[in-house]
Short mmCIF file of C-alpha atoms in Angstrom, two decimals:
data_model
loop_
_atom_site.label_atom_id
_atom_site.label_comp_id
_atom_site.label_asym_id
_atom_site.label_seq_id
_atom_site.Cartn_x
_atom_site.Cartn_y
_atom_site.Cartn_z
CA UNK Q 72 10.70 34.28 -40.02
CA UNK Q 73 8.49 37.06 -39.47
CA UNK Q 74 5.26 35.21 -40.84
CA UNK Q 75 6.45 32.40 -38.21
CA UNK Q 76 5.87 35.55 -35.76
CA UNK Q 77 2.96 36.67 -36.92
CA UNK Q 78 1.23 32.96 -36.27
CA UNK Q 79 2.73 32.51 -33.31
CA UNK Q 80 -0.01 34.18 -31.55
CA UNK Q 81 -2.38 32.22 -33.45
CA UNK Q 82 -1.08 28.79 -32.73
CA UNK Q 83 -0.51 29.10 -28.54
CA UNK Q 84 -4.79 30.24 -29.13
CA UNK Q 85 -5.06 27.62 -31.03
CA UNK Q 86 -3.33 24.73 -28.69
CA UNK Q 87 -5.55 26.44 -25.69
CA UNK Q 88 -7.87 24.31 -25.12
CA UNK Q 89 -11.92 24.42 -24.30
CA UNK Q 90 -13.01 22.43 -20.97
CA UNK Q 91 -15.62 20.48 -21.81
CA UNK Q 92 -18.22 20.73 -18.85
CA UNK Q 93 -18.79 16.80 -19.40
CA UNK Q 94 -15.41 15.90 -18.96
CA UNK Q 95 -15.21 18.06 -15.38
CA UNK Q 96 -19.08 16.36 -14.19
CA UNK Q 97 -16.84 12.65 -14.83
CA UNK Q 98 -13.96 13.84 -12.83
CA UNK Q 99 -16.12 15.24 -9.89
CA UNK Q 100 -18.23 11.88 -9.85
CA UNK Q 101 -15.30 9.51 -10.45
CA UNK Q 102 -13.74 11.72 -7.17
CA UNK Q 103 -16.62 11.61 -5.02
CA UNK Q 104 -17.07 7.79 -5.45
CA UNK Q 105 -13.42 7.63 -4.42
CA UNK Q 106 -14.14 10.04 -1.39
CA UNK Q 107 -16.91 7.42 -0.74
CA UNK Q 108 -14.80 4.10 -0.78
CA UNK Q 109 -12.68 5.65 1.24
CA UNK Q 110 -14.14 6.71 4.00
CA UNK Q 111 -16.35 3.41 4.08
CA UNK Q 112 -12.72 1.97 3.95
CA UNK Q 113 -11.31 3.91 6.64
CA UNK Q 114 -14.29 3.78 9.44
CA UNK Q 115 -13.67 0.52 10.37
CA UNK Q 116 -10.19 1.81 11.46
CA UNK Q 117 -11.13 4.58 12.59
CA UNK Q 118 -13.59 2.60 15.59
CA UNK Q 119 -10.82 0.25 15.93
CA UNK Q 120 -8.47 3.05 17.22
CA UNK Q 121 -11.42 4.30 19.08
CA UNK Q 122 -12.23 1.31 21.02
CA UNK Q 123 -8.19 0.64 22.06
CA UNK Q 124 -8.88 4.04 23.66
CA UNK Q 125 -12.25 3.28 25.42
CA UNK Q 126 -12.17 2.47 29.10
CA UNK Q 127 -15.19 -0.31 28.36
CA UNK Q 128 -14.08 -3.44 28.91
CA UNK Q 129 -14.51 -5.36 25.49
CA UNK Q 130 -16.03 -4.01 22.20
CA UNK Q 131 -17.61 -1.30 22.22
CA UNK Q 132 -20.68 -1.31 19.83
CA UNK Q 133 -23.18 0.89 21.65
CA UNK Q 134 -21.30 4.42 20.62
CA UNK Q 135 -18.68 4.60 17.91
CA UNK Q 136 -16.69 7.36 19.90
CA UNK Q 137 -15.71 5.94 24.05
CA UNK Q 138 -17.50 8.17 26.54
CA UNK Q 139 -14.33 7.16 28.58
CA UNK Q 140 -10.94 7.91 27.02
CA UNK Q 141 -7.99 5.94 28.33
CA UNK Q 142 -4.06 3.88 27.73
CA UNK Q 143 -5.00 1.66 30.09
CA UNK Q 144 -5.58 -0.93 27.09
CA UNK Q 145 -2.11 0.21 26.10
CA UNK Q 146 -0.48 -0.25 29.43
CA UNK Q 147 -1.70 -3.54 30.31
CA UNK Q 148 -0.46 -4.72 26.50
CA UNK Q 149 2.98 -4.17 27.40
CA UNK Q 150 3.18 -4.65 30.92
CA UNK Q 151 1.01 -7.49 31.90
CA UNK Q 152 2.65 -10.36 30.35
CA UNK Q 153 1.35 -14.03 31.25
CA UNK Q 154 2.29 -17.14 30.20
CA UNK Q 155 -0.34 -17.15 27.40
CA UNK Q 156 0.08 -13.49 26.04
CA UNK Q 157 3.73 -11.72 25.91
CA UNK Q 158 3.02 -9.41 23.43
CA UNK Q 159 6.85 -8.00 24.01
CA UNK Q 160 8.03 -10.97 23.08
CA UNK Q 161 6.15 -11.57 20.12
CA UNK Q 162 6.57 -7.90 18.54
CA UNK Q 163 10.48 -8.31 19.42
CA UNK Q 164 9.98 -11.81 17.36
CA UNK Q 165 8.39 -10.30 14.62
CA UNK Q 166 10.36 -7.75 14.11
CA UNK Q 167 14.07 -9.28 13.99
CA UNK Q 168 12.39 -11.61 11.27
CA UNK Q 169 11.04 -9.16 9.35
CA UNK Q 170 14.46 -6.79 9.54
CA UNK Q 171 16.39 -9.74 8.78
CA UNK Q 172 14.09 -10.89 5.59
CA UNK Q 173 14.07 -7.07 4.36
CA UNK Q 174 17.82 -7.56 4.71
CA UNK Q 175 18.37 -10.65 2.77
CA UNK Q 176 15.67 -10.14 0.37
CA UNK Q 177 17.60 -6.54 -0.31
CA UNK Q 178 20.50 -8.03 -1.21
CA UNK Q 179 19.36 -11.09 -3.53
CA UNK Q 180 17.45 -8.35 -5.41
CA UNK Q 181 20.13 -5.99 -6.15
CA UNK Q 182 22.90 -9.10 -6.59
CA UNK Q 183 20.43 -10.11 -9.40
CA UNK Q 184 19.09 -6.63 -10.84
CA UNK Q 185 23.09 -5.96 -11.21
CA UNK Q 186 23.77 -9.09 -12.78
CA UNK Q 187 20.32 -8.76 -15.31
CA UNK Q 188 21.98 -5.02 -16.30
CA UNK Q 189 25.44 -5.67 -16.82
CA UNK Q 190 25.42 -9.13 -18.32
CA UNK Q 191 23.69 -9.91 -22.01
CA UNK Q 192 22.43 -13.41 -22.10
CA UNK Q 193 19.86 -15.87 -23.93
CA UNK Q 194 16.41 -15.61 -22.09
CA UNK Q 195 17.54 -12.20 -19.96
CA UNK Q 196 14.11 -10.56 -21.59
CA UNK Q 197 12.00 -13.16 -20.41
CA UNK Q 198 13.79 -13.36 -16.91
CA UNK Q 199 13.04 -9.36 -16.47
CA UNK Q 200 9.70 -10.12 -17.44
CA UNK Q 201 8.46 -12.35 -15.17
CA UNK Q 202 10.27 -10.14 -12.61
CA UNK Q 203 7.77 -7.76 -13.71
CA UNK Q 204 4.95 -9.83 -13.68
CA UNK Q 205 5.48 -11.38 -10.38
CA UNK Q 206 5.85 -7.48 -8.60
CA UNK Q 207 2.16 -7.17 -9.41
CA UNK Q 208 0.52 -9.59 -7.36
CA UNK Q 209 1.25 -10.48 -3.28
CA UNK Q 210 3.48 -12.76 -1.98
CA UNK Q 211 1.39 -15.63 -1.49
CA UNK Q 212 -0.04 -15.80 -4.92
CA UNK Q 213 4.03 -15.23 -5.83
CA UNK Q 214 4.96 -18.36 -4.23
CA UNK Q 215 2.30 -20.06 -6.37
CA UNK Q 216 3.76 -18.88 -10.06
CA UNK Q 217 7.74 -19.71 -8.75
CA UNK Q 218 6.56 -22.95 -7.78
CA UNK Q 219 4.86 -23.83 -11.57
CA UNK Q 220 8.31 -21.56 -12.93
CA UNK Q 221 10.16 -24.17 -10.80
CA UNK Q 222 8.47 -27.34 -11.95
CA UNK Q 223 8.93 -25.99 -15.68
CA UNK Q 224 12.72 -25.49 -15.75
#
């Protein structure tokens, strides 16, 4: 025990370990080309914003900043409503659906994640699998691999 001691010292020097300057110069690049896609991914919202809050009627591709800052845009969304544009209407619309479908799609996912847990049956492997596999992409490529799962059973 005390030779264990006398190493210990030793060993937490030992499992310290050296930064390697290379390793730091990859991280720094690998962040800065993330900083970079970034920002070139987040400009184009950023003069979207912008322009809702420009008083120039239409786009606004002379300055990237309004000289003219204003809610009129805003206003007139939600107030003037015509025949061809209710934008009330359609965001009330939209979002029932979409609170319903969250809903609904809740509970079929838990009814079957509590029925893959509790229950042991042939083919329950495979079944959580292509759960798995079909998480990873978006919903319209989704309803292309049910629909060959579909046709196969």
């Amino acid at each position: 025990m005390n030779e264990i001691s006398r190493t210990e010292p030793t060993a937490v020097r030992a499992k310290k370990r050296h930064v390697n300057p290379r390793l730091i110069t990859g991280d720094v690049v690998r962040h800065l080309v993330l900083a970079l896609l970034a920002a070139i991914w987040l400009v184009p919202i950023l003069w979207l914003v912008c322009t809702s809050f420009s008083a120039f009627e239409g786009r606004n591709i002379l300055r990237f900043f309004p000289e003219e800052w204003t809610f009129s845009n805003y206003f007139r969304l939600f107030s003037d409503t015509d025949s061809v544009s209710n934008f009330p209407a359609w965001f009330t619309n939209t979002f029932i659906v979409a609170c319903f479908t969250c809903v609904i799609s809740s509970m079929f996912v838990l009814m079957v994640a509590y029925a893959t847990s509790c229950m042991r049956f042939r083919g329950r492997r495979a079944l959580m699998n292509t759960g798995v596999l079909l998480g990873l992409f978006p919903g319209f490529l989704t309803m292309i691999c049910i629909y060959y799962i579909l046709k196969e059973l």
